[in-house]
Structures are given as structure tokens and as C-alpha cells.
Short mmCIF file of C-alpha atoms in Angstrom, two decimals:
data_model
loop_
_atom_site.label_atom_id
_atom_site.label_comp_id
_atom_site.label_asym_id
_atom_site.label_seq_id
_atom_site.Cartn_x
_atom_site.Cartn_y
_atom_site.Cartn_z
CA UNK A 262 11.23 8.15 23.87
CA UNK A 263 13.36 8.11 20.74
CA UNK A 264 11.62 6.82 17.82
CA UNK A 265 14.26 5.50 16.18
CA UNK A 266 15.77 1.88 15.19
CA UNK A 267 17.64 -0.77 13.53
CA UNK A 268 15.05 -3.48 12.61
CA UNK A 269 15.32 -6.77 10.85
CA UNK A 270 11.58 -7.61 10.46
CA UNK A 271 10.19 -8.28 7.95
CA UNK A 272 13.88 -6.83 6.32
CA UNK A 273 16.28 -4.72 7.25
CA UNK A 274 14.87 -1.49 8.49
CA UNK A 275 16.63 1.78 9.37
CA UNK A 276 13.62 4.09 11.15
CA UNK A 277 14.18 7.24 12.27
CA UNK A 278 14.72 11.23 11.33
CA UNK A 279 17.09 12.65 8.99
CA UNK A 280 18.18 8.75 8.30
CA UNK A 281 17.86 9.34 4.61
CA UNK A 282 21.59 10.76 4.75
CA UNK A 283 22.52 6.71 5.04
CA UNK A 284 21.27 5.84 1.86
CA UNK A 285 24.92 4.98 0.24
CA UNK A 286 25.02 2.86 3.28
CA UNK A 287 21.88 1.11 2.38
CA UNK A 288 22.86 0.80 -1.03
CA UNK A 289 26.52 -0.99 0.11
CA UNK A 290 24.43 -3.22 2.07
CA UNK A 291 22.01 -4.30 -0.69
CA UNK A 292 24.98 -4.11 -2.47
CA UNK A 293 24.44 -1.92 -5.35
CA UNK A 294 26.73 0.43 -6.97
CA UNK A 295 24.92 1.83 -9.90
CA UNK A 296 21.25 3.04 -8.70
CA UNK A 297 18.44 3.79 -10.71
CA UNK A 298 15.86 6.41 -8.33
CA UNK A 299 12.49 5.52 -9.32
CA UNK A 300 9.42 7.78 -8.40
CA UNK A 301 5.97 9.54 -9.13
CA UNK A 302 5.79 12.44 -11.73
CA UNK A 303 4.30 14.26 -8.23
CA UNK A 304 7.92 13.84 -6.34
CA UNK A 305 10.10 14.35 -9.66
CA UNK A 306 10.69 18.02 -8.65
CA UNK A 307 10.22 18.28 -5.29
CA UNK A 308 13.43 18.96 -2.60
CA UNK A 309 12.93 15.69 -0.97
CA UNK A 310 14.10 14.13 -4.43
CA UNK A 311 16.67 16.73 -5.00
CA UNK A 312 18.25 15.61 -1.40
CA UNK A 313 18.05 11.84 -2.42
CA UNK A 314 19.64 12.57 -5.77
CA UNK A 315 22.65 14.72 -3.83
CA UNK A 316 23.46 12.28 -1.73
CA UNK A 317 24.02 9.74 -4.24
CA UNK A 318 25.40 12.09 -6.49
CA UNK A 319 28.40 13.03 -3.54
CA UNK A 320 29.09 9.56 -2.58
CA UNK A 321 29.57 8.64 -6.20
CA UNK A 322 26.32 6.84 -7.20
CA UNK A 323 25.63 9.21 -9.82
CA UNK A 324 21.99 10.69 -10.12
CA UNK A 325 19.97 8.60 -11.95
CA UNK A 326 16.14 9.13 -11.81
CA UNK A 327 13.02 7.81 -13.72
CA UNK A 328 9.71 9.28 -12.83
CA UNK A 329 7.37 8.81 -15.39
CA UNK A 330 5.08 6.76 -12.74
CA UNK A 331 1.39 7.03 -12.82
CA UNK A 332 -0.34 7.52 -10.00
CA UNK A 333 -1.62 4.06 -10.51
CA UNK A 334 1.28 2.86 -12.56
CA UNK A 335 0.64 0.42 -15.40
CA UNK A 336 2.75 -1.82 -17.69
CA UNK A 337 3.90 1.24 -20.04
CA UNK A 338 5.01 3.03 -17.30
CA UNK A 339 7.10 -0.55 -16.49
CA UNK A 340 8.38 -0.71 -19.86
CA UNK A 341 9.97 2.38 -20.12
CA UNK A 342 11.62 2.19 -16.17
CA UNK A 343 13.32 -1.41 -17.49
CA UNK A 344 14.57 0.46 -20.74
CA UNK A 345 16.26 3.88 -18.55
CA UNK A 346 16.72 0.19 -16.32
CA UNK A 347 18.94 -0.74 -18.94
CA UNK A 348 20.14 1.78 -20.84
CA UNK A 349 21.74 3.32 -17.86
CA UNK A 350 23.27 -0.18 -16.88
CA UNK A 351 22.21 0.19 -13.24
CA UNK A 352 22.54 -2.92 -10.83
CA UNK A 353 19.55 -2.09 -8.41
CA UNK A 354 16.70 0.37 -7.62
CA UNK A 355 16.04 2.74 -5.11
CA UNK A 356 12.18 2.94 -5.02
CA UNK A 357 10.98 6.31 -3.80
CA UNK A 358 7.76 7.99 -3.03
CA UNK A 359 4.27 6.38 -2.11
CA UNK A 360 3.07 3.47 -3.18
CA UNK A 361 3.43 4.18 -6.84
CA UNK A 362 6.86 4.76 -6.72
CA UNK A 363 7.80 2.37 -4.27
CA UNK A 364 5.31 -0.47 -6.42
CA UNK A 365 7.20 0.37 -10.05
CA UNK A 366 10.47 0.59 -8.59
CA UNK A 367 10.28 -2.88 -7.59
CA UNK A 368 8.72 -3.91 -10.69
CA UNK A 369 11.68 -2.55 -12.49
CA UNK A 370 13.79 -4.44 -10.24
CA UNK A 371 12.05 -7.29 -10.67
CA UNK A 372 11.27 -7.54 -14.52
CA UNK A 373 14.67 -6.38 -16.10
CA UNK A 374 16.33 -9.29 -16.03
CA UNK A 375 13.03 -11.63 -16.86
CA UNK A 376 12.23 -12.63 -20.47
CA UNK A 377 8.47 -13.69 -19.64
CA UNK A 378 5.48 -10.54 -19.60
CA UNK A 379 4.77 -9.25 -16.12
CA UNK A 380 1.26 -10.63 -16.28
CA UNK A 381 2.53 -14.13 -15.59
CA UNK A 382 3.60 -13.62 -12.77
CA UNK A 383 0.52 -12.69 -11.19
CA UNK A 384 -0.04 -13.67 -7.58
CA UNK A 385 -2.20 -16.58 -8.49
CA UNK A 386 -1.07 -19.70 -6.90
CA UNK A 387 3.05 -20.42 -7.40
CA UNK A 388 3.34 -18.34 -10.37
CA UNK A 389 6.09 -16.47 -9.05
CA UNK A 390 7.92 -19.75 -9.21
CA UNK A 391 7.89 -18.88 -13.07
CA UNK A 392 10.35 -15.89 -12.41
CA UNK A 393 14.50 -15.99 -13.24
CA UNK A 394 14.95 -15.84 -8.77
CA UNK A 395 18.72 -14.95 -10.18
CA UNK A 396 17.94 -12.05 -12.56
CA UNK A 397 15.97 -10.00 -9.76
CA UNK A 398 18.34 -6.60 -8.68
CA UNK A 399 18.22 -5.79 -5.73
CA UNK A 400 16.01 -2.75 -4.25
CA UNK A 401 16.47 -0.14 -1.40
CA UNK A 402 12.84 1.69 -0.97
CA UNK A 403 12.34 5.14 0.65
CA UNK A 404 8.68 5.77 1.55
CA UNK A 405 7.75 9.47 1.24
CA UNK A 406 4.07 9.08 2.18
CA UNK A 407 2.47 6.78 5.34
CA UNK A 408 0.17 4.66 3.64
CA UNK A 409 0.65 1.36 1.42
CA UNK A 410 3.73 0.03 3.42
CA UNK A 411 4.84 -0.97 -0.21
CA UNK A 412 8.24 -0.76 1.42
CA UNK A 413 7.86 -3.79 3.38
CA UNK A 414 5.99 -5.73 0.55
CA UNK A 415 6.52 -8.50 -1.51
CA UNK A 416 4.57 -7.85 -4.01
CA UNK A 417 2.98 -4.56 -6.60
CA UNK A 418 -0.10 -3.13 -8.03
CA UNK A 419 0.07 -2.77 -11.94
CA UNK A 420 -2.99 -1.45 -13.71
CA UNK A 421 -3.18 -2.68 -17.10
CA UNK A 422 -3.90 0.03 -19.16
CA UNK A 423 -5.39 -2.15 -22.12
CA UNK A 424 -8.23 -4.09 -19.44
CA UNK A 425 -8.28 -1.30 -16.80
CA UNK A 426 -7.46 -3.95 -14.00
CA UNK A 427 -5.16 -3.92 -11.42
CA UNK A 428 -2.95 -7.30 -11.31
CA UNK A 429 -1.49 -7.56 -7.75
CA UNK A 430 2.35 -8.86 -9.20
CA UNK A 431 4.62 -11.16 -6.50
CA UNK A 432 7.79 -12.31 -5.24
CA UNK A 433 9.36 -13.23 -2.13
CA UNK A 434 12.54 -11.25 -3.68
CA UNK A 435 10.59 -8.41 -4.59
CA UNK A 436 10.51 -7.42 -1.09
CA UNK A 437 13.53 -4.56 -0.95
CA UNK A 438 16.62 -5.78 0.78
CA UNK A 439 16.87 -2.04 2.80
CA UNK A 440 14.37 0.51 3.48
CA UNK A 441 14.68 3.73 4.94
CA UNK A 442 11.78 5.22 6.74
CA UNK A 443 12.72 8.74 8.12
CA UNK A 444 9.29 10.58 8.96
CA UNK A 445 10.75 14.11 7.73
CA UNK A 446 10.39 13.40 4.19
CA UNK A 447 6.80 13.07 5.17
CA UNK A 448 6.42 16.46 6.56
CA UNK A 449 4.92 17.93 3.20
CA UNK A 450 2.38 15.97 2.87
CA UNK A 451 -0.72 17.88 1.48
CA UNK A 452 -3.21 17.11 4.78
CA UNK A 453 -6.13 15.62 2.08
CA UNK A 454 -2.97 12.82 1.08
CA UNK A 455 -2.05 12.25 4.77
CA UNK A 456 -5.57 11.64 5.88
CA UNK A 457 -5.89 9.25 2.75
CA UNK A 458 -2.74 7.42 2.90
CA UNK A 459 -3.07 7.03 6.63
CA UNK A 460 -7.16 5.51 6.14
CA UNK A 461 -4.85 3.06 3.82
CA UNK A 462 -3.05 1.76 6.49
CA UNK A 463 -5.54 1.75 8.75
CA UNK A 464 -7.69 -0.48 6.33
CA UNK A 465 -4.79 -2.99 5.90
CA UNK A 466 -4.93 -3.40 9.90
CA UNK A 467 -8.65 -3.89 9.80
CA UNK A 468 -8.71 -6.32 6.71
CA UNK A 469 -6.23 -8.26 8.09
CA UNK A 470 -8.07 -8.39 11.61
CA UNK A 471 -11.13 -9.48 10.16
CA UNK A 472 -9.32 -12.25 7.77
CA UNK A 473 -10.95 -15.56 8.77
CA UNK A 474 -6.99 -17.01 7.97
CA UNK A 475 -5.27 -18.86 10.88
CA UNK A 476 -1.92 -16.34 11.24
CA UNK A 477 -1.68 -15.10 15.02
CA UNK A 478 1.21 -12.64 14.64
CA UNK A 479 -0.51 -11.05 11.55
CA UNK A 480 -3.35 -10.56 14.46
CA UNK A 481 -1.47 -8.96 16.47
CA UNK A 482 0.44 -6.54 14.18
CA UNK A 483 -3.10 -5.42 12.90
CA UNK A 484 -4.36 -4.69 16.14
CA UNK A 485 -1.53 -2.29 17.41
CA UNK A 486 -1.47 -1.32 13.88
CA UNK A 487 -5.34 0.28 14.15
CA UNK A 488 -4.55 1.81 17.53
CA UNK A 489 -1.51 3.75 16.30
CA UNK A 490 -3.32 5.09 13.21
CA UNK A 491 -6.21 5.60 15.51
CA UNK A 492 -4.20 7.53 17.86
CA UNK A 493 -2.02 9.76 15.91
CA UNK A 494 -3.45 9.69 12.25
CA UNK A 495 -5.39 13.25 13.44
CA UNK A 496 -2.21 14.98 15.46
CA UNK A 497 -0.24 14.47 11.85
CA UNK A 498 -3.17 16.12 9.82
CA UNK A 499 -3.88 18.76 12.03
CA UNK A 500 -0.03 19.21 11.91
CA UNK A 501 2.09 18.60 9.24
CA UNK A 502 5.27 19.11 11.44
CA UNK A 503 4.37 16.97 14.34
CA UNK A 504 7.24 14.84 13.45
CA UNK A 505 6.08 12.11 16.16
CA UNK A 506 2.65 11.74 14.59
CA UNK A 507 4.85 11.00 11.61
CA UNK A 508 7.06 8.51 12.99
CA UNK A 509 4.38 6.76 14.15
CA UNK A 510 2.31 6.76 11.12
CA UNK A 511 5.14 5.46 9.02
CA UNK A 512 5.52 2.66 11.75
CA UNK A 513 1.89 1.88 11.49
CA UNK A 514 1.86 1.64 7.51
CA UNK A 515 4.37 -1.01 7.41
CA UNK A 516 2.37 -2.54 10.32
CA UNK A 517 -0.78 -2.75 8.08
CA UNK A 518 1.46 -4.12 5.27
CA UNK A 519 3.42 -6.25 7.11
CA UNK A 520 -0.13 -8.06 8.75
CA UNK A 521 -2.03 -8.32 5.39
CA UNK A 522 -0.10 -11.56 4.75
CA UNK A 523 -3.03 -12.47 6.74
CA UNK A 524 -5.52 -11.60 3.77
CA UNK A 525 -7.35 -8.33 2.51
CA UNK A 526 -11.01 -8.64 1.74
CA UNK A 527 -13.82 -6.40 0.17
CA UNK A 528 -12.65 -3.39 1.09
CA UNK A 529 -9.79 -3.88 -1.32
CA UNK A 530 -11.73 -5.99 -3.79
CA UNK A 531 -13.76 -3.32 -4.56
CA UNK A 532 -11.31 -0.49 -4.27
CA UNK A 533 -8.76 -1.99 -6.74
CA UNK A 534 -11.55 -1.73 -9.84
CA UNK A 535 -12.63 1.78 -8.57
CA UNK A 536 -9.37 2.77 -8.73
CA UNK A 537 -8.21 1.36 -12.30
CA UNK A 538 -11.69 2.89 -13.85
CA UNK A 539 -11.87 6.07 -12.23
CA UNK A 540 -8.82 6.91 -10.99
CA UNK A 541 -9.38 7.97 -7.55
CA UNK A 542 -7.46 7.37 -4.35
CA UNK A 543 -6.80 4.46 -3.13
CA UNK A 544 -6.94 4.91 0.62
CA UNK A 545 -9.60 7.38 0.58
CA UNK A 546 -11.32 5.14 -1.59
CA UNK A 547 -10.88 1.85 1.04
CA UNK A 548 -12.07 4.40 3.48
CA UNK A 549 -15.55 4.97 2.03
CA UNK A 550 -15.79 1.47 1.17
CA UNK A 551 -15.05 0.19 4.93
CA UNK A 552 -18.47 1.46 6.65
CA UNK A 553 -20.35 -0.85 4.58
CA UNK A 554 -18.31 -3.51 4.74
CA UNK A 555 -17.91 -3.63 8.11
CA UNK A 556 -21.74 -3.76 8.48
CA UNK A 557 -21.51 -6.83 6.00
CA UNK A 558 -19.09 -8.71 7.78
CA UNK A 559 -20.88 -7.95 11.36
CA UNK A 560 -21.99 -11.85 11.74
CA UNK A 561 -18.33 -13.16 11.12
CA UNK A 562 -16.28 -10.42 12.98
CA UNK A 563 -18.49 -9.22 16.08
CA UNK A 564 -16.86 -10.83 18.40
CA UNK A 565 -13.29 -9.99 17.80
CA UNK A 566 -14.02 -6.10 17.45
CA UNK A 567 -15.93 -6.37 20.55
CA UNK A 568 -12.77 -7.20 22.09
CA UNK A 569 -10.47 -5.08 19.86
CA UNK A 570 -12.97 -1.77 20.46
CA UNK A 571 -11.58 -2.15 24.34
CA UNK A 572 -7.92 -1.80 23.71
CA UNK A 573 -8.61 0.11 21.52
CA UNK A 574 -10.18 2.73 23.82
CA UNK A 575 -13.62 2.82 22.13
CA UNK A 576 -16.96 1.93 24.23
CA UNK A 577 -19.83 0.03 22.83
CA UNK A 578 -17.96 -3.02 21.39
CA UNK A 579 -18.27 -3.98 17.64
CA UNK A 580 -21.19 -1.14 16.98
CA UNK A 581 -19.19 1.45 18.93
CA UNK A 582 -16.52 0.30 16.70
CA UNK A 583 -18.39 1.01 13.48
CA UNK A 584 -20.01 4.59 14.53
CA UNK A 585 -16.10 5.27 15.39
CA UNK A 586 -15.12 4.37 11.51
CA UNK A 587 -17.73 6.76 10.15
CA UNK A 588 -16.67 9.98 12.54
CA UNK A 589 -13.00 8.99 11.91
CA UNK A 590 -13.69 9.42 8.35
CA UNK A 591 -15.87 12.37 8.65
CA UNK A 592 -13.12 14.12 10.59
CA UNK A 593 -10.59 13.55 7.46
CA UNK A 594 -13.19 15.20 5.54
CA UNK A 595 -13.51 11.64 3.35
CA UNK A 596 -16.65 12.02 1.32
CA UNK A 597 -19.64 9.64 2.54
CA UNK A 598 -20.37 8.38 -1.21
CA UNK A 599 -17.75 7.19 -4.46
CA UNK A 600 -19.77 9.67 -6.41
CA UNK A 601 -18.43 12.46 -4.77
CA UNK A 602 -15.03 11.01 -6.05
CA UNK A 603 -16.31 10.62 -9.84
CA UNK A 604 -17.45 7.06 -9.81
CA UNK A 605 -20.32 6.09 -12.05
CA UNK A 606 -22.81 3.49 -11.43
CA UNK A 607 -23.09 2.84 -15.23
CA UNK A 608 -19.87 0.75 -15.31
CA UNK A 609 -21.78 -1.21 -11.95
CA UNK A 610 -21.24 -4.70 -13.27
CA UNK A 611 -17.77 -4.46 -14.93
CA UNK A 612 -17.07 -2.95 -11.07
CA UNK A 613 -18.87 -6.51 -9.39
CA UNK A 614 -17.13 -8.59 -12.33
CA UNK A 615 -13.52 -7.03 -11.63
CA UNK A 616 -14.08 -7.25 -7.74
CA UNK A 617 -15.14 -11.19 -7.78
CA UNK A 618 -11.53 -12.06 -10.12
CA UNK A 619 -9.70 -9.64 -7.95
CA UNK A 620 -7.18 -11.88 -4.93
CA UNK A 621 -8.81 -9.92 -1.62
CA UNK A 622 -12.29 -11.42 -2.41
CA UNK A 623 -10.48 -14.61 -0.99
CA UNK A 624 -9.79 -12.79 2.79
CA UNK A 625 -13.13 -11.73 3.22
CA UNK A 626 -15.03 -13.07 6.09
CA UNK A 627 -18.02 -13.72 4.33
CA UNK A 628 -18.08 -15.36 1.13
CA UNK A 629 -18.31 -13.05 -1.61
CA UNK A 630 -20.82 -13.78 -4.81
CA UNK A 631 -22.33 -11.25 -7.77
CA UNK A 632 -25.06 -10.34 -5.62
CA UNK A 633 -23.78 -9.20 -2.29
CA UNK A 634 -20.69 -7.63 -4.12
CA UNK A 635 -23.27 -5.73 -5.93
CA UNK A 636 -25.36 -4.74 -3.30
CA UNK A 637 -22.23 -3.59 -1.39
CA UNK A 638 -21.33 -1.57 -4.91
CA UNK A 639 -24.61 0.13 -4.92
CA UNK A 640 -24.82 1.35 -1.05
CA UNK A 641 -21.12 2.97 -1.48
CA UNK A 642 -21.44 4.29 -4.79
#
């Protein structure tokens, strides 16, 4: 089977290996002319990005690149994208890399043409309504990495760097116009980042499963989304070259995107504030979150994993299910504890205070409050 494709959901997709050579085509189609390449300070230097930047460069896009991206980008990174934004006078973005990348690269998009502070157009209610819909460029992203599906997303993570929280920032026009997913730019992938990135994905799926919200086809995407992750997240970590592990890992991250629309829930409630205080991972984190939090949701999500553990080819229902989470994670070498990963339990209630304002709290099966948050806090950390 050829694992390539020409798909319009949720945007125009073009899937397959050794696509990236069509990016001036996916720029004519979104059309820009003058592109600004925004990625990580990781991917600044490495041949992937040097191949991007040629082919621009010989189909007469010039070579443009910004890459002072965090790995959990905040507004200062932003600021400085929308001035090389503007002092380059580019008319769109490609966004390249992970989910840093591909998140400030639409942000840059997004906020060069508005005259209102990124914060106020956090995803809280219709504030997006707030934005210049006009003054948005349009974006092409180019995931290097098999994890956020931030290529398929309509919104971005900024931390602010004055608060230390992350503000989830959205738009329906945020979401790129073209993306590119070819599976050999994902061949060099350190195995430690495609085991996390890939638990990233696979949390997305299982958020969204559990998501008490009414959306049927969000249900569905999560649930083939778990068994691909399931299925071929280990063949692509044992194997950096297995380029159909790959393929089907990058299909499976914009599956986990693609079904959160659904809702996220504690997992990712408490992994955004570990993440903006410590730093760490953000899929590994999820990862050592989710054994806990599956064991908090049990009463509200039983059922449904008892029948998703049989499709999914593991025995013993919902607790089968569970045990499965905590080898998977074990075989990815993911560390049982936060504190393995430099997280302190003396910052414990700024963590529950962050995790109760953060959007996910509102997808989680069971209603969160100070106290279960924190007892979920302490048994992770």
C-alpha cells in the first residue's frame, strides 16, 4: 500500500515521501510569494532546513528564515518573528519543525497584521472574534516531528514569559491553508523525541475519547488514532528509518489533533503548567501524567475503553487498558515520576492554581476542583 495522498480534511493536505520538493506549489496555492520559514533554534542548522531553504531559494522565494523559537515559545519570541515578519515584507509563513515551530509560525502569521496584544485573543469564549479576520497571512506548515499535529490546528501554545503560563491562542484562520507531511524529514528524530512526541499524539486520541462532549466523528478519529500510535509508535523508535512507521505516525498526530476539537482534559491541564515552570517535554510529560488520570476518570470512561481495549487488540477491557498505558510507557523508557524530569513539589499549588484556569480542565470527564487536581499533582509528581 502506498502511503501517500491528496487530502482536503481538515485542509488541504499533501502526505507522502519526498513531497517536501512541492513546497513552491503549496506556497502558489496559499498564494504567497514572499515566505518567511519559521522554526526551532534545534532545526536552524540542520539539512532538513537547508533543503526547505533551497527549494525556495531555486524557485525564487528567496530564503528567509527566523528561528529564534523556544522550545516552548513565548511572546518575545513572537515579537521578534512579526518584526523579521515585517522587516522582510513577507506575505505568508511557512511554519516548520514540531510544535514550536509550527505554533510561532502561525502566531506570526496571525499577529502581524493585528494592532491588539496576543493575550486577547485567548481561546476564551468568541475572543477570536476580536481579531482583524483580513490582516491574517496566510501559512503553509511542514511538520518535522510526529507529535502535536499543530499542522492541522487552529489554534497555538504561547508561554508568557512574565506569568509562566501557557495561553492556548485561536483562530479558525490560523489553521494553515497547506501542509506538507512527508515522513522523511522525520527520519532523524533522536528515539527519546520520537517516543515523546508520539505519547503526544497518542494522549490527544485518548483525551479526546474520554471527552464527555457530544462530537461522534471526533470519536472516531481518536479511536483509530490510539490504534495507529499503538501499533507503530515502537517499529519507528526501534527504527529511525522505518519510513512506514513514520508515515503512519505523522498520520496519527494530525489524527489526535484533528479529534481534540472534541476536548482535552487533565492530562493537558496539568501538563501545560509543568511545562511553562519547568520546562520539560510536553508529550513525555502528558505521558506520565495519563496513568493517573486514567485511574481518576475510571467511573466516567469504563465503559467506552472496555469497548475500545477490543479493537484495539488489548484483553481485559478498561483495566487491561490501563496496565497497557504503563508498559507502553515503560517501553519508551518515560520516567514513572515528574521528578525524574526536574519538577518540584514546592511550586504544588501555583501547579493546581494554573491547572484549574487552564481550557482542558473543561474536557475532563470528571469535574475538576483544588482538591482532586491536587491529589492528582501529588501521585505524579
Amino acid at each position: 500500500m502506498s502511503l501517500t495522498g491528496n487530502w482536503s480534511y481538515p485542509t488541504a493536505i499533501k502526505f507522502g515521501a519526498g513531497r517536501i520538493a512541492e513546497l513552491p506549489a503549496a506556497c502558489a496555492q496559499a498564494g504567497i510569494k514572499r515566505p518567511l520559514l519559521v522554526t526551532d533554534k534545534g532545526l536552524a542548522n540542520l539539512p532538513i532546513t537547508a533543503r526547505a531553504l533551497d527549494i525556495m531559494e531555486e524557485a525564487g522565494l528567496g530564503r528567509a528564515l527566523f528561528s529564534q523559537v523556544d522550545a516552548n515559545p513565548n511572546e518575545k519570541n513572537l515579537e521578534e518573528g512579526i518584526a523579521a515578519y515585517k522587516a522582510g515584507g513577507h506575505d505568508g509563513v511557512i511554519a516548520f519543525g514540531g510544535g514550536s515551530g509550527l505554533d510561532l509560525g502561525k502566531m506570526v502569521a496571525f499577529m502581524a497584521g493585528q494592532t491588539r496584544p496576543v493575550w486577547d485573543f485567548e481561546d476564551i469564549g468568541d475572543w477570536w472574534t476580536r481579531a482583524n479576520a483580513d490582516a491574517i497571512a496566510p501559512i503553509v506548515a511542514v511538520p518535522t516531528t510526529a507529535g502535536t499535529g499543530s499542522e492541522v490546528g487552529r489554534a497555538s501554545v504561547i508561554t508568557n514569559s512574565q506569568t509562566h503560563v501557557k495561553k492556548i491562542i485561536f483562530h479558525p484562520k490560523v489553521l494553515p491553508s497547506v501542509v506538507i507531511c512527508d515522513p522523511e524529514l522525520t527520519v532523524g528524530m533522536p528515539p527519546f523525541i520520537t517516543a515523546g512526541t508520539g505519547l503526544d499524539a497518542f494522549a490527544h486520541c485518548v483525551e479526546a475519547y474520554s471527552s464527555p462532549h457530544y462530537h461522534p466523528m471526533s470519536q472516531g478519529i481518536a479511536l483509530e488514532g490510539m490504534r495507529l500510535v499503538i501499533e507503530y509508535l515502537p517499529r519507528a523508535y526501534a527504527n529511525g528509518n522505518d519510513l512506514e512507521a513514520r508515515a503512519q505516525m505523522m498520520s496519527a498526530a494530525m489524527m489526535g489533533a484533528t479529534a481534540f476539537q472534541k476536548g482535552l482534559g487533565a492530562i493537558h491541564a496539568m501538563s501545560h503548567p509543568i511545562g511553562a515552570l519547568f520546562n520539560t517535554h510536553h508529550g513525555t510529560t502528558n505521558a506520565v501524567c495519563m496513568p493517573a488520570v486514567l485511574a481518576f476518570n475510571a467511573p466516567e470512561i469504563r465503559d467506552r475503553f472496555d469497548r475500545a481495549a477490543s479493537y484495539l487488540g488489548i484483553s481485559g477491557g478498561f483495566a487491561g487498558f490501563c496496565e497497557f498505558v504503563q508498559s507502553f510507557n515503560d517501553s519508551f523508557a518515560i520516567p514513572r515520576k515528574l521528578s525524574e524530569m526536574g519538577a518540584t513539589s514546592d511550586r504544588l499549588d501555583d501547579l493546581v492554581a494554573m491547572a484549574l484556569e487552564d481550557p482542558s480542565c473543561g474536557g475532563n470527564p470528571v469535574p475538576l476542583d483544588r482538591e482532586n487536581l491536587r491529589n492528582l499533582f501529588e501521585k505524579v509528581l
